[in-house]
Amino acid sequence: GENVEQHPSTLSVQEGDSAVIKCTYSDSASNYFPWYKQELGKRPQLIIDIRSNVGEKKDQRIAVTLNKTAKHFSLHITETQPEDSAVYFCAAIGAAGNKLTFGGGTRVLVKP
Amino acid sequence: NAGVMQNPRHLVRRRGQEARLRCSPMKGHSHVYWYRQLPEEGLKFMVYLQKENIIDESGMPKERFSAEFPKEGPSILRIQQVVRGDSAAYFCASSPSQGTYYEQYFGPGTRLTVT
């Protein structure tokens, strides 16, 4: 089945700096890669996603890039703000169907 | 436009009791997924259902766990004879039946504590 690895597990940045989180996946047939933000005690919230026919997607301060050949995708957050502090999860949907396989999560701390 | 609803939000059960978790998908969504999140860990897929059908239960423990999504009413995740290791947050997600069917939106979760 699909396996998703996520790095780093923790990331501390100064407010205003950029944050980058990287994920790799194993199933070359995977075709959908969402990113979720989860604040403490809250639900995972879909913040951006990318499909396999696209290499990059942007939404204001966040962007996602996908390299299908290398089977990795990344989340970029620019001009970080304290409210960006949360745990971020990458995920992939493999060839098996609709189920999401999640990475282990990255705890992001933005220091004011 | 209400999002995915789950209840109860918190559930405390003694070892050996049964836990029933309910999930109502977003309006217009007919695909329901259940995920489990252990403390300080990521989310793990359990089961994927459509109305009256279990599509993929590859993540469900073989014993004590069952799920259903009846024609009328919410989806139910049922855990029989709970053990301490079942303590976790259980999240339900739903996705549209057409169009962007792969986009999954999560409910607030049910936090199960087994004492």
Tab-separated table of C-alpha atoms in Angstrom:
chain	number	residue	atom	x	y	z
A	1	GLY	CA	0.000	0.000	0.000
A	2	GLU	CA	0.860	3.681	0.004
A	3	ASN	CA	3.454	4.991	2.462
A	4	VAL	CA	4.003	8.713	3.125
A	5	GLU	CA	7.040	10.086	4.948
A	6	GLN	CA	7.105	13.677	6.231
A	7	HIS	CA	10.017	15.857	7.368
A	8	PRO	CA	10.865	17.608	9.577
A	9	SER	CA	8.801	16.489	12.563
A	10	THR	CA	9.229	19.904	14.213
A	11	LEU	CA	10.009	23.280	12.705
A	12	SER	CA	10.631	26.534	14.526
A	13	VAL	CA	10.781	29.753	12.495
A	14	GLN	CA	10.892	33.451	13.230
A	15	GLU	CA	7.810	35.438	12.309
A	16	GLY	CA	8.136	36.666	8.734
A	17	ASP	CA	10.455	33.862	7.645
A	18	SER	CA	9.467	31.009	5.330
A	19	ALA	CA	8.665	27.439	6.336
A	20	VAL	CA	9.072	24.392	4.110
A	21	ILE	CA	7.757	20.902	4.816
A	22	LYS	CA	8.626	17.950	2.597
A	23	CYS	CA	6.868	14.648	1.965
A	24	THR	CA	7.690	11.581	-0.067
A	25	TYR	CA	5.285	8.883	-1.193
A	26	SER	CA	5.731	5.338	-2.424
A	27	ASP	CA	2.830	4.619	-4.794
A	28	SER	CA	3.666	5.995	-8.238
A	29	ALA	CA	-0.045	5.796	-9.138
A	30	SER	CA	-1.012	8.326	-6.432
A	31	ASN	CA	-2.722	11.304	-8.001
A	32	TYR	CA	-3.995	13.622	-5.268
A	33	PHE	CA	-1.956	15.306	-2.522
A	34	PRO	CA	-3.701	17.463	0.093
A	35	TRP	CA	-2.248	19.347	3.037
A	36	TYR	CA	-4.079	19.706	6.330
A	37	LYS	CA	-3.515	22.084	9.235
A	38	GLN	CA	-4.518	20.913	12.695
A	39	GLU	CA	-4.574	23.211	15.697
A	40	LEU	CA	-4.529	21.719	19.176
A	41	GLY	CA	-7.767	19.889	19.904
A	42	LYS	CA	-9.301	20.841	16.559
A	43	ARG	CA	-10.192	19.092	13.340
A	44	PRO	CA	-7.729	18.735	10.432
A	45	GLN	CA	-8.442	21.579	8.039
A	46	LEU	CA	-7.768	21.278	4.302
A	47	ILE	CA	-5.552	24.236	3.379
A	48	ILE	CA	-4.317	23.392	-0.112
A	49	ASP	CA	-4.115	20.435	-2.450
A	50	ILE	CA	-2.563	19.470	-5.762
A	51	ARG	CA	-3.365	16.932	-8.391
A	52	SER	CA	-0.784	14.925	-10.288
A	53	ASN	CA	-1.252	16.797	-13.556
A	54	VAL	CA	0.007	20.036	-11.981
A	55	GLY	CA	3.520	20.884	-10.766
A	56	GLU	CA	2.770	23.845	-8.516
A	57	LYS	CA	-0.197	25.584	-6.928
A	58	LYS	CA	-0.367	28.798	-4.903
A	59	ASP	CA	-2.942	30.314	-2.593
A	60	GLN	CA	-1.841	33.601	-1.049
A	61	ARG	CA	1.013	32.781	1.359
A	62	ILE	CA	0.992	29.042	0.837
A	63	ALA	CA	2.156	26.992	-2.119
A	64	VAL	CA	2.599	23.343	-2.886
A	65	THR	CA	5.015	21.796	-5.389
A	66	LEU	CA	4.928	18.271	-6.759
A	67	ASN	CA	7.719	16.248	-8.379
A	68	LYS	CA	6.139	13.084	-9.729
A	69	THR	CA	9.410	11.649	-10.990
A	70	ALA	CA	10.995	11.857	-7.557
A	71	LYS	CA	7.692	11.119	-5.781
A	72	HIS	CA	7.878	14.035	-3.434
A	73	PHE	CA	5.833	17.139	-2.713
A	74	SER	CA	6.385	20.139	-0.489
A	75	LEU	CA	4.441	22.828	1.346
A	76	HIS	CA	5.839	26.348	1.390
A	77	ILE	CA	4.549	29.015	3.764
A	78	THR	CA	5.905	32.515	3.218
A	79	GLU	CA	5.814	35.496	5.588
A	80	THR	CA	4.873	33.243	8.497
A	81	GLN	CA	2.637	34.615	11.235
A	82	PRO	CA	2.011	33.361	14.797
A	83	GLU	CA	-1.385	32.008	13.721
A	84	ASP	CA	0.430	29.641	11.334
A	85	SER	CA	1.607	27.710	14.420
A	86	ALA	CA	-0.028	24.265	14.225
A	87	VAL	CA	0.627	20.691	13.144
A	88	TYR	CA	0.651	20.223	9.379
A	89	PHE	CA	-0.051	16.881	7.716
A	90	CYS	CA	0.593	15.889	4.136
A	91	ALA	CA	-1.402	13.069	2.600
A	92	ALA	CA	-1.805	11.121	-0.602
A	93	ILE	CA	-4.513	9.112	-2.268
A	94	GLY	CA	-3.036	6.027	-3.875
A	95	ALA	CA	-4.213	3.810	-6.663
A	96	ALA	CA	-6.292	1.734	-4.255
A	97	GLY	CA	-9.065	4.286	-4.063
A	98	ASN	CA	-10.206	7.216	-1.982
A	99	LYS	CA	-8.499	6.620	1.328
A	100	LEU	CA	-5.955	9.188	2.499
A	101	THR	CA	-2.562	8.017	3.734
A	102	PHE	CA	-1.077	10.659	6.027
A	103	GLY	CA	2.462	11.625	6.838
A	104	GLY	CA	3.492	11.739	10.490
A	105	GLY	CA	2.958	15.489	10.807
A	106	THR	CA	5.147	18.560	11.308
A	107	ARG	CA	4.735	20.737	14.382
A	108	VAL	CA	5.372	24.314	13.248
A	109	LEU	CA	6.087	27.019	15.799
A	110	VAL	CA	6.255	30.618	14.616
A	111	LYS	CA	8.063	32.798	17.136
A	112	PRO	CA	6.974	36.432	17.295
B	1	ASN	CA	-24.017	25.279	5.053
B	2	ALA	CA	-23.260	22.988	7.958
B	3	GLY	CA	-20.010	21.104	7.872
B	4	VAL	CA	-19.390	17.525	8.901
B	5	MET	CA	-21.059	16.852	12.236
B	6	GLN	CA	-19.903	14.345	14.808
B	7	ASN	CA	-21.302	13.402	18.183
B	8	PRO	CA	-20.622	13.022	20.909
B	9	ARG	CA	-17.557	15.268	21.045
B	10	HIS	CA	-16.262	13.508	24.137
B	11	LEU	CA	-17.074	9.989	25.256
B	12	VAL	CA	-15.870	8.184	28.353
B	13	ARG	CA	-16.304	4.435	28.589
B	14	ARG	CA	-15.141	1.817	31.052
B	15	ARG	CA	-13.240	-1.183	29.755
B	16	GLY	CA	-15.642	-3.740	28.303
B	17	GLN	CA	-18.389	-1.259	27.421
B	18	GLU	CA	-19.527	-0.330	23.932
B	19	ALA	CA	-18.827	2.975	22.203
B	20	ARG	CA	-21.001	4.378	19.416
B	21	LEU	CA	-19.723	7.300	17.409
B	22	ARG	CA	-21.937	9.152	14.949
B	23	CYS	CA	-21.117	11.167	11.854
B	24	SER	CA	-23.354	13.212	9.577
B	25	PRO	CA	-21.633	14.197	6.313
B	26	MET	CA	-21.825	17.604	4.705
B	27	LYS	CA	-24.900	18.290	2.624
B	28	GLY	CA	-24.447	16.833	-0.849
B	29	HIS	CA	-21.733	14.421	0.292
B	30	SER	CA	-22.374	10.707	0.085
B	31	HIS	CA	-18.864	9.388	0.815
B	32	VAL	CA	-17.864	8.936	4.456
B	33	TYR	CA	-14.473	8.019	5.887
B	34	TRP	CA	-13.385	7.247	9.432
B	35	TYR	CA	-9.846	7.931	10.696
B	36	ARG	CA	-8.261	7.365	14.084
B	37	GLN	CA	-5.679	9.618	15.679
B	38	LEU	CA	-3.753	8.333	18.656
B	39	PRO	CA	-2.278	10.957	21.031
B	40	GLU	CA	0.645	12.822	19.439
B	41	GLU	CA	0.343	10.788	16.233
B	42	GLY	CA	-0.976	11.154	12.709
B	43	LEU	CA	-4.286	10.030	11.300
B	44	LYS	CA	-4.822	6.443	10.221
B	45	PHE	CA	-7.512	5.358	7.792
B	46	MET	CA	-10.078	2.933	9.140
B	47	VAL	CA	-13.013	2.583	6.754
B	48	TYR	CA	-14.668	4.154	3.697
B	49	LEU	CA	-18.422	3.913	3.218
B	50	GLN	CA	-21.110	5.027	0.860
B	51	LYS	CA	-24.810	4.768	1.607
B	52	GLU	CA	-25.544	1.167	2.613
B	53	ASN	CA	-22.144	-0.018	1.384
B	54	ILE	CA	-18.725	-0.569	2.912
B	55	ILE	CA	-16.277	0.211	0.140
B	56	ASP	CA	-12.933	-0.257	1.916
B	57	GLU	CA	-12.439	-1.492	5.475
B	58	SER	CA	-8.767	-2.340	5.152
B	59	GLY	CA	-7.846	-0.139	8.130
B	60	MET	CA	-10.391	-1.548	10.559
B	61	PRO	CA	-9.242	-3.917	13.302
B	62	LYS	CA	-10.663	-7.352	12.556
B	63	GLU	CA	-12.437	-7.684	15.881
B	64	ARG	CA	-14.690	-5.425	17.975
B	65	PHE	CA	-14.930	-2.636	15.355
B	66	SER	CA	-17.739	-2.182	12.863
B	67	ALA	CA	-19.122	0.653	10.772
B	68	GLU	CA	-22.295	1.356	8.869
B	69	PHE	CA	-23.831	4.141	6.811
B	70	PRO	CA	-27.559	3.423	6.500
B	71	LYS	CA	-29.881	4.797	3.863
B	72	GLU	CA	-31.302	7.192	6.442
B	73	GLY	CA	-29.376	8.745	9.297
B	74	PRO	CA	-25.739	9.201	10.233
B	75	SER	CA	-22.815	6.874	9.790
B	76	ILE	CA	-22.017	4.902	12.941
B	77	LEU	CA	-18.653	3.604	14.114
B	78	ARG	CA	-19.174	0.980	16.779
B	79	ILE	CA	-16.506	-0.326	19.123
B	80	GLN	CA	-17.471	-3.272	21.272
B	81	GLN	CA	-15.765	-4.276	24.531
B	82	VAL	CA	-13.489	-1.231	24.529
B	83	VAL	CA	-9.927	-1.472	25.857
B	84	ARG	CA	-7.552	1.273	26.992
B	85	GLY	CA	-5.741	1.140	23.653
B	86	ASP	CA	-8.930	2.340	21.950
B	87	SER	CA	-8.528	5.754	23.602
B	88	ALA	CA	-8.022	8.157	20.710
B	89	ALA	CA	-9.658	10.863	18.646
B	90	TYR	CA	-11.906	9.443	15.949
B	91	PHE	CA	-12.465	11.720	12.986
B	92	CYS	CA	-15.051	11.379	10.286
B	93	ALA	CA	-14.579	12.990	6.873
B	94	SER	CA	-16.888	13.318	3.906
B	95	SER	CA	-16.427	14.052	0.229
B	96	PRO	CA	-18.797	14.965	-2.610
B	97	SER	CA	-20.432	12.295	-4.699
B	98	GLN	CA	-19.430	14.043	-7.923
B	99	GLY	CA	-16.923	16.579	-9.149
B	100	THR	CA	-14.209	17.050	-6.550
B	101	TYR	CA	-15.007	13.680	-4.997
B	102	TYR	CA	-11.460	13.324	-3.662
B	103	GLU	CA	-11.587	16.414	-1.384
B	104	GLN	CA	-12.226	15.201	2.153
B	105	TYR	CA	-13.520	17.546	4.854
B	106	PHE	CA	-13.218	16.557	8.471
B	107	GLY	CA	-15.627	16.765	11.359
B	108	PRO	CA	-14.604	17.979	14.847
B	109	GLY	CA	-13.888	14.462	16.044
B	110	THR	CA	-14.987	12.327	18.974
B	111	ARG	CA	-12.445	11.984	21.747
B	112	LEU	CA	-12.865	8.565	23.311
B	113	THR	CA	-11.384	7.908	26.718
B	114	VAL	CA	-11.430	4.370	28.090
B	115	THR	CA	-10.977	4.125	31.850
